[in-house]
XYZ file of C-alpha atoms in Angstrom:
441
model
C 24.104 21.216 4.249
C 24.696 20.338 0.677
C 23.095 17.044 -0.463
C 24.542 14.534 -2.767
C 23.286 13.928 -6.188
C 21.801 10.531 -5.109
C 20.190 12.190 -2.089
C 18.747 14.560 -4.481
C 17.347 11.869 -6.921
C 16.154 10.087 -3.741
C 14.022 13.174 -2.899
C 12.674 14.132 -6.025
C 10.993 10.682 -6.117
C 10.269 10.255 -2.668
C 8.816 13.494 -1.900
C 5.925 13.513 -4.129
C 5.529 9.900 -3.618
C 4.723 11.129 0.211
C 2.409 13.707 -0.813
C 0.623 10.910 -2.561
C 0.704 8.617 0.158
C -0.310 10.863 2.928
C -3.426 11.409 1.587
C -4.147 7.964 1.464
C -4.244 7.694 5.385
C -5.605 11.328 5.705
C -8.616 9.758 3.564
C -9.195 6.771 6.129
C -8.813 9.534 9.238
C -11.515 11.580 7.341
C -13.865 9.001 7.280
C -13.093 7.348 10.864
C -13.645 10.995 12.042
C -16.899 11.219 10.311
C -18.625 7.965 11.731
C -16.604 8.625 14.821
C -18.873 11.569 15.574
C -22.141 9.580 14.922
C -22.187 8.430 18.558
C -21.540 4.959 18.405
C -18.591 2.576 18.504
C -20.312 0.279 16.146
C -19.690 2.908 13.274
C -15.886 3.098 13.788
C -15.961 -0.778 13.925
C -17.772 -0.798 10.954
C -15.488 1.578 8.922
C -12.544 -0.697 10.497
C -14.001 -3.841 9.060
C -15.179 -2.542 5.869
C -12.029 -0.491 5.043
C -9.950 -3.854 6.434
C -11.700 -6.235 3.771
C -10.657 -3.983 0.918
C -7.389 -3.273 1.889
C -6.689 -6.774 2.348
C -8.292 -7.651 -1.141
C -6.186 -4.738 -2.704
C -3.347 -6.178 -0.719
C -3.417 -9.367 -2.420
C -3.416 -7.768 -6.022
C -0.748 -5.146 -4.904
C 1.495 -7.103 -7.443
C -0.166 -5.027 -9.921
C 1.718 -2.250 -8.854
C 5.006 -3.435 -7.413
C 5.757 -5.877 -10.093
C 5.200 -3.115 -12.559
C 7.442 -0.230 -10.720
C 10.327 -2.902 -10.882
C 10.180 -4.115 -14.283
C 9.552 -0.560 -15.752
C 12.574 0.667 -13.936
C 14.697 -1.933 -15.010
C 13.514 -1.448 -18.719
C 14.093 2.169 -18.313
C 17.697 1.574 -17.290
C 18.516 -0.750 -20.096
C 16.889 1.983 -22.447
C 13.969 -0.568 -23.691
C 11.200 1.518 -25.024
C 9.157 -0.891 -26.455
C 9.296 -3.114 -23.246
C 8.150 -0.030 -21.077
C 4.931 -0.016 -23.194
C 4.169 -3.369 -23.211
C 4.876 -3.715 -19.473
C 1.945 -1.098 -19.385
C -0.583 -2.753 -21.891
C -0.078 -6.051 -20.149
C -0.914 -4.495 -16.565
C -3.964 -2.914 -17.838
C -5.284 -6.044 -19.356
C -4.535 -8.107 -16.332
C -6.109 -5.310 -13.707
C -9.139 -5.180 -15.607
C -9.546 -8.891 -15.910
C -9.003 -9.362 -12.191
C -11.463 -6.488 -11.464
C -14.386 -8.023 -13.683
C -13.971 -11.410 -11.547
C -14.225 -9.728 -8.363
C -17.332 -8.103 -9.201
C -18.831 -11.363 -10.290
C -17.884 -13.014 -7.243
C -18.583 -10.373 -4.803
C -21.027 -12.039 -2.636
C -18.834 -15.021 -1.773
C -16.377 -12.734 -1.170
C -18.168 -10.519 1.132
C -19.487 -13.520 3.203
C -15.915 -15.077 3.120
C -14.098 -12.210 4.807
C -16.844 -11.237 7.175
C -17.093 -14.707 8.452
C -13.403 -14.792 8.864
C -13.283 -11.202 10.903
C -16.409 -12.391 12.564
C -17.454 -8.777 13.890
C -20.495 -8.301 16.032
C -24.015 -8.158 14.759
C -24.241 -4.493 14.640
C -20.897 -3.959 13.403
C -21.591 -6.815 10.549
C -24.745 -5.235 9.277
C -23.439 -1.805 8.734
C -20.174 -3.294 7.417
C -22.108 -5.472 4.778
C -23.722 -2.039 3.698
C -20.318 -0.271 3.205
C -19.046 -3.256 1.277
C -22.156 -3.664 -1.283
C -21.343 0.046 -2.627
C -17.754 0.230 -2.358
C -16.976 -2.845 -4.559
C -18.043 -1.174 -7.178
C -14.672 1.122 -7.218
C -12.798 -2.040 -7.805
C -11.970 -1.555 -11.545
C -10.825 2.041 -10.777
C -8.344 1.113 -7.942
C -6.846 -1.945 -9.706
C -6.249 0.063 -13.233
C -4.830 2.614 -11.023
C -2.289 0.148 -9.313
C -0.999 -0.504 -12.478
C -0.849 2.797 -13.757
C 0.812 4.232 -10.648
C 3.351 1.065 -10.588
C 4.203 2.132 -14.085
C 4.980 6.071 -13.581
C 7.120 5.068 -10.535
C 9.183 2.962 -12.715
C 9.632 5.921 -15.163
C 10.756 7.896 -12.327
C 7.692 10.237 -12.443
C 6.037 10.498 -9.064
C 4.475 13.712 -9.637
C 1.645 12.174 -11.854
C 0.733 9.956 -9.126
C 0.719 12.919 -6.843
C -1.605 14.823 -8.801
C -3.791 11.714 -9.237
C -3.820 11.140 -5.342
C -4.480 14.679 -4.336
C -7.233 15.170 -7.077
C -8.850 11.593 -5.692
C -8.813 12.055 -1.934
C -10.181 16.102 -2.532
C -13.078 14.772 -4.271
C -13.295 11.640 -1.528
C -13.314 14.342 1.352
C -15.892 16.586 -0.324
C -18.252 13.671 -1.481
C -18.291 11.861 1.682
C -19.164 15.063 3.591
C -21.794 16.104 1.364
C -23.508 12.561 1.196
C -23.138 12.144 5.002
C -24.129 15.676 6.029
C -26.008 16.887 3.525
C -27.834 13.955 2.088
C -28.064 12.172 5.665
C -26.847 8.833 4.330
C -24.642 8.023 7.092
C -22.108 4.853 6.285
C -23.861 4.581 2.618
C -22.330 8.277 2.285
C -19.038 7.358 3.303
C -18.698 4.334 1.016
C -20.306 6.146 -2.145
C -17.933 9.003 -1.777
C -14.967 6.512 -1.787
C -16.243 5.258 -5.097
C -16.831 8.458 -6.602
C -13.221 9.376 -5.787
C -11.814 6.440 -7.259
C -13.170 7.107 -10.493
C -12.073 10.565 -10.553
C -8.621 9.531 -9.847
C -8.675 6.957 -12.846
C -10.060 9.531 -15.256
C -7.027 11.918 -14.065
C -4.605 9.245 -14.609
C -5.596 8.341 -17.766
C -5.819 11.980 -19.136
C -2.323 12.359 -17.802
C -1.076 9.484 -19.310
C -0.655 10.831 -22.961
C 0.782 14.282 -22.074
C 3.530 12.847 -19.777
C 4.930 10.841 -22.773
C 5.080 14.251 -24.759
C 6.327 16.367 -22.076
C 9.180 13.958 -21.082
C 9.962 12.676 -24.492
C 8.861 14.855 -27.238
C 6.686 14.203 -30.319
C 9.172 12.067 -32.143
C 9.220 9.599 -28.731
C 5.650 9.577 -28.398
C 5.137 8.209 -32.009
C 7.811 5.893 -31.259
C 5.877 4.578 -28.167
C 2.613 4.416 -30.039
C 4.419 2.447 -32.785
C 5.651 0.101 -30.039
C 2.362 -0.670 -28.606
C 1.015 -3.780 -30.253
C -1.496 -6.239 -28.824
C -0.016 -9.241 -29.935
C 3.357 -8.058 -28.370
C 1.336 -8.418 -25.028
C 1.914 -12.011 -25.258
C 5.825 -11.624 -25.089
C 7.468 -12.051 -21.490
C 4.489 -13.299 -19.628
C 6.818 -15.873 -18.233
C 8.684 -13.208 -16.243
C 6.052 -11.303 -15.715
C 4.087 -14.032 -14.075
C 6.924 -15.488 -11.851
C 7.676 -12.058 -10.485
C 3.766 -11.285 -9.678
C 3.289 -15.003 -8.455
C 6.099 -14.386 -5.721
C 4.583 -11.103 -4.909
C 1.030 -12.353 -4.710
C 2.121 -15.374 -2.511
C 3.961 -12.954 -0.369
C 1.012 -10.499 -0.163
C -1.234 -13.177 0.971
C 0.910 -13.892 4.216
C 0.791 -10.083 4.706
C -2.939 -10.240 4.786
C -3.097 -13.183 6.802
C -1.257 -11.173 9.465
C -3.399 -8.256 9.196
C -6.598 -10.522 8.910
C -5.963 -12.212 12.230
C -4.932 -8.883 13.954
C -8.455 -7.365 13.133
C -10.003 -10.492 13.923
C -8.269 -11.121 17.146
C -9.444 -7.511 17.989
C -12.887 -8.015 17.165
C -13.482 -10.971 19.525
C -12.332 -8.994 22.265
C -15.221 -6.618 21.676
C -16.191 -3.288 19.888
C -13.899 -1.172 22.245
C -10.837 -3.090 21.771
C -11.728 -3.419 17.805
C -12.194 0.339 17.427
C -8.926 0.943 19.770
C -6.893 -1.015 17.362
C -8.078 0.541 14.362
C -7.503 4.265 15.866
C -4.012 2.852 17.091
C -2.890 1.497 13.647
C -4.007 4.517 12.089
C -0.565 5.965 13.645
C 1.248 3.026 11.982
C -0.305 3.595 8.605
C 0.413 7.090 8.803
C 4.041 6.539 9.097
C 4.078 3.627 6.652
C 3.111 6.080 3.762
C 5.862 8.628 4.681
C 8.293 5.190 4.542
C 6.797 4.023 1.254
C 7.803 7.156 -0.462
C 11.533 6.275 0.057
C 10.635 2.545 -0.535
C 9.234 3.934 -4.018
C 12.713 5.752 -4.596
C 14.343 2.317 -3.985
C 12.243 0.607 -6.576
C 12.553 3.415 -8.976
C 16.583 4.122 -8.429
C 17.513 0.713 -7.477
C 15.619 -0.929 -10.268
C 17.321 1.662 -12.815
C 20.673 1.112 -11.887
C 20.254 -2.782 -11.333
C 18.928 -2.741 -15.113
C 21.918 -0.735 -15.967
C 24.303 -2.681 -14.088
C 25.603 0.161 -11.929
C 26.633 -1.355 -9.150
C 28.700 1.496 -7.456
C 25.550 3.711 -8.013
C 23.063 0.767 -6.425
C 25.018 0.510 -3.271
C 25.047 4.313 -2.707
C 21.242 4.318 -3.441
C 20.828 1.483 -0.701
C 22.801 3.041 1.794
C 21.151 6.535 1.396
C 17.834 5.159 1.689
C 18.604 3.479 5.055
C 19.933 6.627 6.232
C 16.786 8.655 5.391
C 14.571 5.822 6.467
C 16.258 5.429 10.221
C 15.775 9.112 10.764
C 12.105 9.428 9.567
C 11.390 6.377 12.057
C 13.035 8.094 15.155
C 11.068 11.266 14.342
C 7.907 9.705 14.158
C 8.319 7.796 17.278
C 8.972 10.929 19.167
C 5.953 12.599 17.729
C 3.960 9.894 18.624
C 5.268 10.085 22.439
C 4.529 13.607 22.583
C 1.104 13.787 20.523
C -0.246 10.331 20.300
C -3.350 10.938 22.865
C -4.261 14.379 21.836
C -4.287 13.099 18.183
C -6.814 10.182 18.923
C -8.930 12.840 20.458
C -8.971 14.374 16.776
C -10.208 10.970 15.411
C -13.360 9.989 18.089
C -14.960 11.727 21.044
C -15.978 8.336 22.419
C -14.651 8.391 26.149
C -14.657 4.824 26.231
C -12.406 4.134 23.235
C -10.159 7.044 24.226
C -9.625 5.738 27.546
C -9.066 1.923 26.813
C -6.472 3.149 23.946
C -4.247 4.679 26.742
C -3.087 1.368 27.976
C -1.955 0.213 24.281
C -0.675 3.486 22.682
C 3.032 2.421 23.883
C 3.092 -0.002 21.161
C 2.412 2.584 18.694
C 5.641 4.171 19.864
C 7.796 1.138 19.009
C 6.416 0.328 15.379
C 8.133 3.105 13.668
C 11.742 1.760 14.644
C 10.587 -1.721 14.187
C 9.216 -1.590 10.921
C 11.764 0.766 9.000
C 13.938 -2.156 7.708
C 11.155 -3.980 6.286
C 9.843 -1.025 4.373
C 13.178 -0.147 2.773
C 14.010 -3.524 1.881
C 10.841 -3.734 0.208
C 11.265 -1.115 -2.007
C 14.505 -2.133 -2.901
C 13.776 -5.855 -3.321
C 10.727 -4.824 -5.732
C 13.264 -2.592 -7.592
C 15.500 -5.356 -8.650
C 12.748 -7.860 -8.843
C 14.186 -10.022 -5.965
C 10.791 -11.100 -5.269
C 11.714 -14.783 -4.004
C 13.498 -13.196 -1.213
C 10.453 -11.142 -0.219
C 8.361 -14.179 0.095
C 10.771 -15.999 2.062
C 10.952 -13.123 4.576
C 7.225 -12.863 4.514
C 6.906 -16.498 5.437
C 9.328 -16.624 8.197
C 8.036 -13.224 9.531
C 4.383 -14.717 9.588
C 5.282 -17.801 11.420
C 6.861 -15.723 13.943
C 3.696 -13.684 14.466
C 1.025 -16.562 14.573
C 3.252 -18.270 17.091
C 3.683 -15.174 19.488
C -0.030 -14.128 19.291
C -0.957 -17.559 19.966
C 1.453 -18.020 22.790
C 0.999 -14.517 24.327
C -2.545 -13.396 23.983
C -3.908 -15.721 26.408
C -1.300 -14.553 29.065
C -1.391 -10.959 27.988
C -4.446 -10.371 25.965
C -4.233 -7.606 23.431
C -1.202 -6.587 24.497
C 0.034 -10.024 23.323
C -1.390 -9.232 20.071
C 0.712 -5.882 19.650
C 3.769 -7.678 20.813
C 3.170 -9.880 18.064
C 2.774 -7.408 15.422
C 6.161 -5.536 16.669
C 8.265 -9.037 16.523
C 6.695 -9.609 12.836
C 8.209 -6.105 11.435
C 11.195 -6.588 13.109
C 11.488 -10.234 11.856
C 10.938 -9.261 8.332
C 13.527 -6.564 8.332
C 16.007 -8.974 9.672
C 15.308 -11.783 7.354
C 15.338 -9.406 4.509
C 18.952 -8.074 5.698
C 20.320 -11.526 5.705
C 19.011 -12.377 2.215
C 20.351 -9.332 0.658
C 23.825 -10.453 1.892
C 23.370 -13.413 -0.521
C 22.159 -11.803 -3.581
C 25.073 -11.170 -5.879
C 25.459 -7.922 -7.796
C 27.167 -7.931 -11.183
């Protein structure tokens, strides 16, 4: 079957992005697998808590990537080269400023997050060790957010793919070396992560200048260099902060949902916490595939929106939903067939695997429940319809908390998973309704 030009453009962006994203859950899976064979559920729980803390913190500042990709794609569609360069400089400056604040206030941040999650004493001690080391990778992570968003907006997902592959190869090798060669246990997992994060930043910075040269030639490189002026960073701050404010607030609601999910699991014991962490890995694996097509929505949707090409924009939206729906159905089938054997690869803890059998059915439903939310997120980011993203997240979070508080006393952990499923469905439904009210000109 011959693909249309739009499908080809989508795949040219989505496939490298999927390769990039797939290394992220693989990284988490490797870390979980390493500690999963240390003989105690406490190690799995500690990695789940420690990783969740940084996921939540980094999600809060996800606007550094998301706002950058949409605005850059629109500037590219309008062929505004100097705006493209100003956006890059602005993002790097903001990223480093935020990272510096997080390092200064790392102790109260750690204590606050552990208080909210409230793990058992054994898990808490190990999670503190993980946090104290991993926090020093914050400058690299936030800087990479801005650079990745910029590359996506420029329709270039190959460089982020190169960065991510290099980063995760270093992470896996370093973690295995620190843990098994130097017997550092959870300290080795954390240190390997930090080393890899800075390795990824180095690759991204080294790739930045050649990407200009190869894609635009020597003359465009000189033009871009002249367009970069520190004083130009002061312009257009109003729009930059409006877009990122909405994304920031929207992310807070997502963080609240995930924080409650982890905390509610932790309060049911170490085994349930470990089960939820392992099952969530299945959903995260899907999410990074769907994000590849969401990135295509950001890049192509933003480009055609900026160029005021309404027909091309609608075509991209339709085809993204076809790809996303097919992918979600495929993952549901794969999880039904091979979900439990996959869990055995992550841990040999008999009690955790046995307990997961009661809840694995929810992992079968999540792909179909969440596909619309992922696709719409990419489209809305591309056209910088960030207020609509915020509204959908607020409504969905209200549904999640109401359902969880109502059903958990009756169904326990099943009530928690039911709330998560309804949360994803609600996000997609509200975004669909809001998109119908967005005027395309």
